[in-house]
Coordinates of C-alpha atoms in Angstrom, one line a residue:
M100 CA 176.3 141.4 66.0
G101 CA 173.1 140.8 67.3
N102 CA 170.7 140.2 64.3
I103 CA 168.6 137.4 64.7
V104 CA 167.2 135.2 61.8
A105 CA 164.0 133.2 62.6
I106 CA 162.0 130.5 61.1
V107 CA 158.8 129.6 60.9
G108 CA 156.6 127.8 59.0
R109 CA 154.1 124.8 60.1
P110 CA 155.5 121.3 61.0
N111 CA 157.2 118.7 58.2
V112 CA 158.2 121.9 56.1
G113 CA 162.2 121.1 56.6
K114 CA 162.5 123.7 58.8
S115 CA 165.1 121.7 61.4
T116 CA 166.7 120.1 57.8
L117 CA 166.9 124.4 57.0
F118 CA 168.3 125.4 60.1
N119 CA 171.2 122.4 60.3
R120 CA 172.4 122.8 56.7
L121 CA 172.4 127.4 57.2
T122 CA 174.4 126.6 60.8
Q123 CA 176.4 123.8 59.9
S124 CA 179.4 125.1 58.8
R125 CA 179.7 126.9 62.1
Q126 CA 178.0 124.1 64.2
A127 CA 180.4 121.4 63.3
I128 CA 183.1 123.5 64.7
V129 CA 182.4 124.7 67.0
N130 CA 181.5 122.0 69.2
E131 CA 180.5 118.4 68.8
E132 CA 180.1 117.8 72.3
A133 CA 177.2 114.9 73.7
G134 CA 173.5 116.2 74.3
T135 CA 173.7 119.6 72.3
T136 CA 170.5 118.1 70.7
R137 CA 168.3 120.3 72.9
D138 CA 169.9 123.5 71.5
R139 CA 169.6 122.0 67.6
Q140 CA 166.9 126.0 68.1
Y141 CA 169.7 128.0 68.1
G142 CA 172.8 128.8 66.3
K143 CA 175.0 131.3 64.4
A144 CA 175.4 131.1 60.8
D145 CA 178.5 133.3 59.1
W146 CA 177.6 134.7 55.2
T147 CA 180.2 136.5 53.6
G148 CA 181.6 137.8 56.8
H149 CA 177.9 138.8 57.7
E150 CA 177.7 136.9 61.0
F151 CA 174.1 136.7 62.7
S152 CA 171.7 134.3 65.5
L153 CA 169.3 131.5 63.8
I154 CA 166.2 130.8 65.7
D155 CA 164.0 128.1 64.6
T156 CA 161.3 128.9 66.3
G157 CA 159.4 125.3 66.2
G158 CA 161.9 123.8 68.5
W159 CA 160.8 126.4 71.4
V160 CA 157.0 125.6 71.2
V161 CA 156.1 123.4 74.1
N162 CA 153.5 121.6 72.2
S163 CA 155.8 121.1 68.3
E164 CA 154.0 117.9 67.9
D165 CA 150.6 119.0 67.6
V166 CA 150.1 121.1 64.6
F167 CA 147.6 123.7 66.6
E168 CA 147.2 126.4 64.7
G169 CA 147.6 128.6 67.8
E170 CA 151.1 127.0 68.5
I171 CA 151.9 128.0 64.3
N172 CA 150.7 131.2 65.6
K173 CA 153.1 132.2 68.5
Q174 CA 156.1 131.1 66.7
V175 CA 155.5 133.5 63.9
Q176 CA 154.5 136.3 66.5
I177 CA 157.7 135.7 68.4
A178 CA 159.7 135.7 65.0
I179 CA 157.5 139.5 64.5
E180 CA 158.7 140.6 68.0
E181 CA 162.5 139.5 68.1
A182 CA 163.8 138.5 64.6
Q183 CA 165.6 140.8 62.0
V184 CA 164.5 138.8 59.1
I185 CA 162.3 136.4 58.9
L186 CA 162.5 133.1 57.0
F187 CA 158.9 132.1 56.2
V188 CA 159.1 127.8 55.2
V189 CA 156.5 126.1 53.1
D190 CA 157.0 122.9 51.4
V191 CA 156.9 122.7 46.9
L192 CA 154.9 119.5 47.4
T193 CA 152.0 120.2 49.2
G194 CA 151.3 123.0 47.8
V195 CA 149.9 126.0 49.7
T196 CA 147.9 125.1 52.5
D197 CA 145.5 127.2 55.3
L198 CA 147.5 127.2 57.7
D199 CA 150.6 128.5 55.5
D200 CA 147.8 131.3 54.1
E201 CA 147.1 132.0 57.7
V202 CA 150.6 132.6 58.5
A203 CA 151.2 135.0 55.1
H204 CA 148.7 136.7 56.7
I205 CA 150.1 138.0 60.1
L206 CA 153.5 138.1 58.5
R207 CA 152.1 140.6 55.8
R208 CA 150.5 142.7 58.1
S209 CA 153.7 142.6 60.5
N210 CA 156.3 144.9 58.0
K211 CA 158.9 142.8 59.0
P212 CA 161.4 141.7 55.8
V213 CA 160.2 137.8 55.6
V214 CA 161.5 135.9 52.8
L215 CA 159.5 132.9 51.1
V216 CA 161.6 129.8 51.3
V217 CA 159.9 126.7 49.2
N218 CA 161.9 123.6 50.4
K219 CA 161.8 120.3 48.4
A220 CA 162.3 121.5 45.6
D221 CA 165.1 119.1 44.6
N222 CA 165.1 119.3 40.5
Y223 CA 164.5 122.5 38.7
S224 CA 161.5 120.6 37.3
M225 CA 160.1 121.8 40.5
H226 CA 160.5 125.0 40.5
A227 CA 157.8 125.6 38.2
L228 CA 155.1 124.2 40.5
A229 CA 156.5 127.4 42.8
A230 CA 154.2 130.0 41.3
E231 CA 151.3 129.5 43.4
F232 CA 153.3 130.6 45.9
Y233 CA 153.0 134.1 44.7
G234 CA 149.6 134.2 45.5
L235 CA 151.2 134.6 49.1
G236 CA 151.6 138.5 48.9
L237 CA 155.1 137.6 50.2
G238 CA 157.2 138.4 47.1
D239 CA 159.6 136.4 44.7
P240 CA 159.6 132.4 46.7
H241 CA 163.0 131.6 46.9
C242 CA 163.2 127.4 45.8
I243 CA 165.9 125.4 47.6
S244 CA 166.5 122.1 48.9
A245 CA 167.4 122.0 52.3
I246 CA 168.4 118.9 52.3
N247 CA 171.0 118.8 49.7
G248 CA 171.7 122.3 49.7
S249 CA 170.9 123.6 46.9
Y250 CA 170.6 127.0 46.4
T251 CA 170.7 128.1 49.5
G252 CA 173.8 129.7 49.2
D253 CA 171.3 132.4 47.5
L254 CA 169.1 132.2 50.1
L255 CA 172.0 133.1 52.4
D256 CA 172.4 136.5 50.1
R257 CA 169.3 137.0 50.3
I258 CA 169.0 137.2 53.9
V259 CA 172.1 138.9 54.5
E260 CA 170.4 141.7 52.1
L261 CA 167.8 142.3 54.4
L262 CA 169.5 142.4 57.1
P263 CA 169.8 146.0 59.1
T264 CA 173.4 146.9 58.7
E265 CA 175.6 147.2 62.0
K266 CA 175.2 150.1 64.0
D267 CA 178.8 149.9 66.2
E268 CA 176.6 149.6 69.7
E269 CA 179.7 148.7 71.6
P270 CA 180.2 150.4 74.7
E271 CA 183.7 152.9 74.6
E272 CA 185.2 151.5 77.4
E273 CA 187.1 148.0 77.9
L274 CA 184.7 147.6 80.8
P275 CA 183.5 143.8 81.9
R276 CA 180.1 143.5 80.5
I277 CA 178.0 141.8 82.8
A278 CA 174.6 140.4 81.9
V279 CA 171.4 138.9 84.4
V280 CA 169.4 136.3 82.5
G281 CA 167.3 133.9 83.5
R282 CA 163.9 132.9 82.9
P283 CA 160.7 135.1 83.5
N284 CA 160.0 135.5 87.2
A285 CA 163.7 134.4 88.4
G286 CA 164.0 137.8 90.1
K287 CA 165.8 139.0 87.1
S288 CA 164.8 143.1 87.3
S289 CA 164.7 143.0 91.5
L290 CA 168.4 142.2 91.1
I291 CA 169.2 145.1 89.1
N292 CA 167.2 147.2 90.9
A293 CA 168.7 145.9 94.1
F294 CA 172.3 147.0 92.1
I295 CA 171.9 150.3 90.4
G296 CA 168.9 151.7 93.5
E297 CA 165.3 152.1 92.1
E298 CA 166.1 155.9 90.6
R299 CA 167.0 153.5 87.3
H300 CA 164.8 155.3 84.1
I301 CA 164.4 152.0 82.0
V302 CA 164.9 153.1 78.2
T303 CA 162.3 155.2 76.8
D304 CA 159.5 152.6 76.4
I305 CA 158.0 153.9 73.2
A306 CA 157.3 151.3 70.5
G307 CA 160.1 151.1 68.2
T308 CA 162.5 152.4 70.6
T309 CA 166.0 150.4 69.8
R310 CA 165.0 146.3 70.9
D311 CA 168.6 145.8 71.6
S312 CA 170.6 145.1 74.5
V313 CA 171.3 148.4 76.7
Y314 CA 173.8 148.5 78.2
T315 CA 174.5 150.5 81.7
K316 CA 177.4 152.0 83.1
Y317 CA 177.6 150.6 86.9
N318 CA 180.5 152.8 89.1
K319 CA 179.5 151.4 92.9
F320 CA 181.8 149.7 95.7
G321 CA 184.9 150.4 93.6
L322 CA 183.6 148.3 91.0
N323 CA 183.0 149.5 87.3
F324 CA 181.1 147.6 84.4
Y325 CA 178.5 147.6 82.7
L326 CA 175.7 145.8 83.1
V327 CA 173.8 144.4 79.9
D328 CA 170.1 144.5 80.0
T329 CA 167.8 141.6 78.5
A330 CA 165.4 143.9 77.0
G331 CA 163.1 141.4 79.3
I332 CA 162.1 144.7 81.2
R333 CA 160.0 145.9 78.4
K334 CA 156.1 146.2 78.1
K335 CA 154.8 142.7 77.5
G336 CA 152.1 143.6 75.1
K337 CA 149.7 140.7 74.2
V338 CA 152.8 138.1 74.6
N339 CA 151.8 137.9 78.5
E340 CA 151.2 134.2 78.7
D341 CA 154.1 133.1 76.4
L342 CA 157.0 134.7 78.6
E343 CA 159.1 131.4 78.5
Y344 CA 159.7 131.4 74.5
Y345 CA 160.2 135.2 74.8
S346 CA 162.8 135.1 77.8
V347 CA 165.4 133.1 75.6
I348 CA 165.4 134.4 72.5
R349 CA 165.3 137.7 75.1
S350 CA 168.3 136.5 76.5
I351 CA 170.3 135.6 73.4
K352 CA 171.1 139.2 72.5
A353 CA 172.0 139.7 76.1
I354 CA 174.4 136.6 76.1
E355 CA 176.1 137.5 73.2
N356 CA 177.2 141.4 73.8
S357 CA 178.6 140.1 77.2
D358 CA 181.5 138.9 79.1
V359 CA 179.6 137.4 82.1
C360 CA 176.5 136.1 82.5
V361 CA 174.6 136.0 85.8
L362 CA 171.8 133.0 85.6
M363 CA 169.2 133.9 88.0
L364 CA 168.2 130.5 89.2
D365 CA 164.2 130.5 91.7
A366 CA 164.9 128.8 94.7
T367 CA 161.4 127.5 94.8
R368 CA 161.6 125.9 91.6
G369 CA 164.7 124.3 90.9
I370 CA 166.0 123.6 87.4
E371 CA 163.7 123.8 84.5
S372 CA 164.5 123.1 80.7
Q373 CA 164.1 126.7 80.2
D374 CA 167.2 127.0 82.5
L375 CA 169.2 124.4 80.8
N376 CA 168.3 126.3 77.6
I377 CA 169.8 129.7 78.7
F378 CA 172.8 127.9 80.0
S379 CA 173.6 126.4 76.8
V380 CA 173.3 129.5 75.0
I381 CA 176.1 130.7 77.6
Q382 CA 178.0 127.5 76.8
K383 CA 178.4 128.0 72.9
N384 CA 179.1 131.4 72.7
K385 CA 181.4 130.2 75.5
K386 CA 180.9 133.1 78.2
G387 CA 181.6 133.5 81.9
L388 CA 178.9 132.0 84.2
L389 CA 178.1 132.6 87.8
V390 CA 174.7 130.5 88.9
C391 CA 172.9 132.8 91.5
V392 CA 170.1 130.9 93.3
N393 CA 167.7 133.8 93.6
K394 CA 164.4 133.9 96.8
W395 CA 167.2 132.0 99.1
D396 CA 165.2 133.9 101.8
L397 CA 161.9 131.8 101.0
V398 CA 163.5 128.5 101.8
E399 CA 163.1 126.8 105.1
D400 CA 166.1 124.5 105.1
K401 CA 169.0 126.2 104.8
S402 CA 171.2 124.4 106.4
Q403 CA 174.5 123.2 104.6
I404 CA 173.6 120.1 103.3
A405 CA 170.5 121.4 101.6
I406 CA 172.9 123.9 100.1
K407 CA 175.3 121.2 99.0
T408 CA 172.5 119.7 97.2
F409 CA 171.5 122.2 95.8
I410 CA 174.9 123.1 94.1
H411 CA 175.5 119.2 93.4
A412 CA 171.7 119.5 91.2
I413 CA 173.1 122.3 89.6
Q414 CA 176.3 120.7 88.2
E415 CA 174.8 117.8 87.7
R416 CA 172.2 119.3 84.6
F417 CA 175.5 121.4 83.3
A418 CA 178.0 119.2 83.1
P419 CA 180.6 118.4 81.8
F420 CA 180.7 122.3 82.8
T421 CA 180.7 122.7 87.0
D422 CA 183.3 124.6 87.7
F423 CA 181.9 128.0 87.9
P424 CA 180.7 129.9 91.2
V425 CA 177.1 129.3 93.0
L426 CA 176.0 131.7 95.1
F427 CA 172.8 132.0 96.9
I428 CA 170.7 135.2 97.1
S429 CA 167.6 137.1 97.7
A430 CA 167.1 139.9 95.6
L431 CA 164.0 141.2 98.0
T432 CA 166.5 141.3 100.9
K433 CA 169.1 142.4 99.4
Q434 CA 170.8 139.5 100.9
R435 CA 174.8 138.7 99.3
I436 CA 174.2 140.8 96.2
F437 CA 177.2 142.8 96.4
K438 CA 178.7 138.8 96.6
V439 CA 177.0 138.7 92.7
L440 CA 179.3 141.8 91.7
E441 CA 181.8 140.3 93.1
K442 CA 182.0 136.8 92.1
A443 CA 181.1 137.7 88.2
K444 CA 184.2 140.7 88.5
E445 CA 186.3 137.1 89.6
V446 CA 185.0 135.8 86.9
Y447 CA 185.6 137.9 84.0
D448 CA 189.5 138.8 85.4
N449 CA 189.5 134.7 85.4
R450 CA 188.2 134.7 81.5
H451 CA 191.5 137.3 80.9
R452 CA 194.1 134.8 83.0
R453 CA 197.4 134.4 81.1
I454 CA 199.4 131.7 82.7
P455 CA 203.0 132.0 81.2
T456 CA 204.2 129.3 79.3
A457 CA 207.3 128.0 81.2
K458 CA 205.1 127.9 84.8
L459 CA 202.6 125.6 82.5
N460 CA 205.1 123.3 81.2
E461 CA 206.7 123.3 84.7
V462 CA 203.0 121.7 86.5
L463 CA 201.5 120.1 83.6
L464 CA 204.4 117.8 82.2
P465 CA 205.1 115.8 84.8
I466 CA 201.5 115.1 85.6
I467 CA 201.2 114.4 81.8
E468 CA 204.2 112.2 82.5
N469 CA 202.5 110.2 85.3
T470 CA 198.9 109.9 83.6
P471 CA 200.1 109.5 79.9
P472 CA 197.2 109.8 77.4
P473 CA 196.0 105.9 76.6
A474 CA 198.0 104.1 74.0
T475 CA 195.2 103.6 70.6
K476 CA 196.4 101.0 68.3
G477 CA 199.7 100.5 69.9
K478 CA 200.6 104.3 69.4
Y479 CA 202.2 105.8 71.9
I480 CA 200.7 110.0 72.2
K481 CA 203.5 112.3 73.7
I482 CA 202.7 115.7 74.7
K483 CA 205.7 117.8 74.0
Y484 CA 205.1 121.4 74.8
I485 CA 202.3 123.3 76.2
T486 CA 201.2 127.2 75.8
Q487 CA 197.9 129.1 76.2
L488 CA 196.6 131.1 73.2
P489 CA 197.6 135.1 73.3
G490 CA 193.8 137.3 73.3
G491 CA 191.0 135.9 72.7
H492 CA 188.2 135.9 74.8
T493 CA 188.3 132.1 76.0
P494 CA 191.1 130.8 77.6
S495 CA 192.8 128.3 75.3
F496 CA 195.1 126.2 75.9
V497 CA 197.6 124.4 73.1
F498 CA 199.5 120.8 73.6
F499 CA 201.5 119.7 71.1
C500 CA 202.1 116.5 70.4
N501 CA 203.0 114.0 67.7
L502 CA 199.5 112.6 67.1
P503 CA 196.7 114.9 68.2
Q504 CA 193.8 113.6 66.0
W505 CA 194.6 110.2 69.0
V506 CA 193.6 112.5 71.8
K507 CA 190.1 111.7 72.8
E508 CA 187.3 113.7 74.7
P509 CA 187.9 112.3 78.1
Y510 CA 191.7 112.9 78.1
R511 CA 191.1 116.5 77.0
R512 CA 188.6 117.0 80.2
F513 CA 191.6 115.3 81.9
L514 CA 194.0 118.0 80.9
E515 CA 191.3 120.8 81.5
N516 CA 191.0 119.8 84.8
K517 CA 194.3 119.6 86.0
I518 CA 194.6 123.1 84.6
R519 CA 191.7 124.5 86.8
E520 CA 193.0 122.8 89.8
N521 CA 195.8 124.4 89.4
W522 CA 195.0 127.4 88.4
E523 CA 192.1 129.6 89.1
F524 CA 189.6 130.0 86.5
S525 CA 186.4 129.0 88.0
G526 CA 183.1 130.1 86.2
T527 CA 185.1 130.3 81.9
P528 CA 184.9 127.7 79.5
I529 CA 188.7 126.4 78.9
Q530 CA 189.8 124.9 75.4
V531 CA 192.0 123.0 75.0
F532 CA 193.7 122.3 71.6
M533 CA 195.6 119.3 70.3
R534 CA 198.7 120.2 67.5
E535 CA 201.0 118.8 65.8
K536 CA 204.9 119.9 66.8

């Protein structure tokens, strides 16, 4: 895991349509939650058993409405830095534009594998028009129609061919893997340095060393785990002003490779859209979550009321998932640093908590008796039996009932809340499934 495929191209060539097409099978199954529109820039695709993350870079750029060449060049730069394969989307109806030429020029110099995707070739006669794209010097154009899906299978075959073969980068032992993520300057490095002490040597910073997440084995205070390093501590190079975009894309790998994510917020800045982007990636991957409000030493009002207000604000923005620990820390003064590790370990344990079936039924069935699912169209839903699925990384509960398809989202949420009230699942997502007995 950990390969990133990025989509670049000027506006209106169909990047999002292609993104939706390539991730849809997976997206539709993974979650149909309200409010996921802002995540349409990040998804997972799976083709012939090869899984990769897909990023629509256009979605990250702030002024994506503007056809600024600068903005598009930034997207391309991000893609070159972070992706293993780049999909360059052009439009067969408009042919080659100056902007396409410019992007192609940057991509040719990058030495990254690029697939030239000629979109909107909705019928075969248009494939002939694609010949002019050979002029971009990026090899064979792949004609597709993102709208109706034609030839996207061949495109996926080509992507999978170009992906680097997976070296198993998994650490040997089964230890909790904790990733510290957050916007730039939220204090990630200070926190990691506070954990490890200053003597750590960041992975050799030579151009071309592996860019993947790095596991640092960590054993202190009787806790034993891996810190998953967001490769964000590397030299920033030319892209100084665009750290914001990078931060999310950098975090993606660390999040995918971890069990528990410590999301750092800056107490002096509150919750910003970039924090929500990172949060939604954690959610999509169903990882454990611990929120740390850093720089608490700089805040003047430290009253209980201030703390409550802050926690409430965080929960409101991250709803419906609100059952996660929030810590107020200072990486600088090392205030409550050890607490972060303790809590992260608790979240990890909650993720692996198993509830005996007898207990589940004993506690939940009476609750369900008292507040059964609302009847729909005169049909009464009876839940007869509950069990927790074995294995898996997210606690998942199956409720066996006569009409699973009639149980609506609010009731599932009610069941999830009852599970949380009775057992300790703070910080971990829970999945609730309805099945026919």
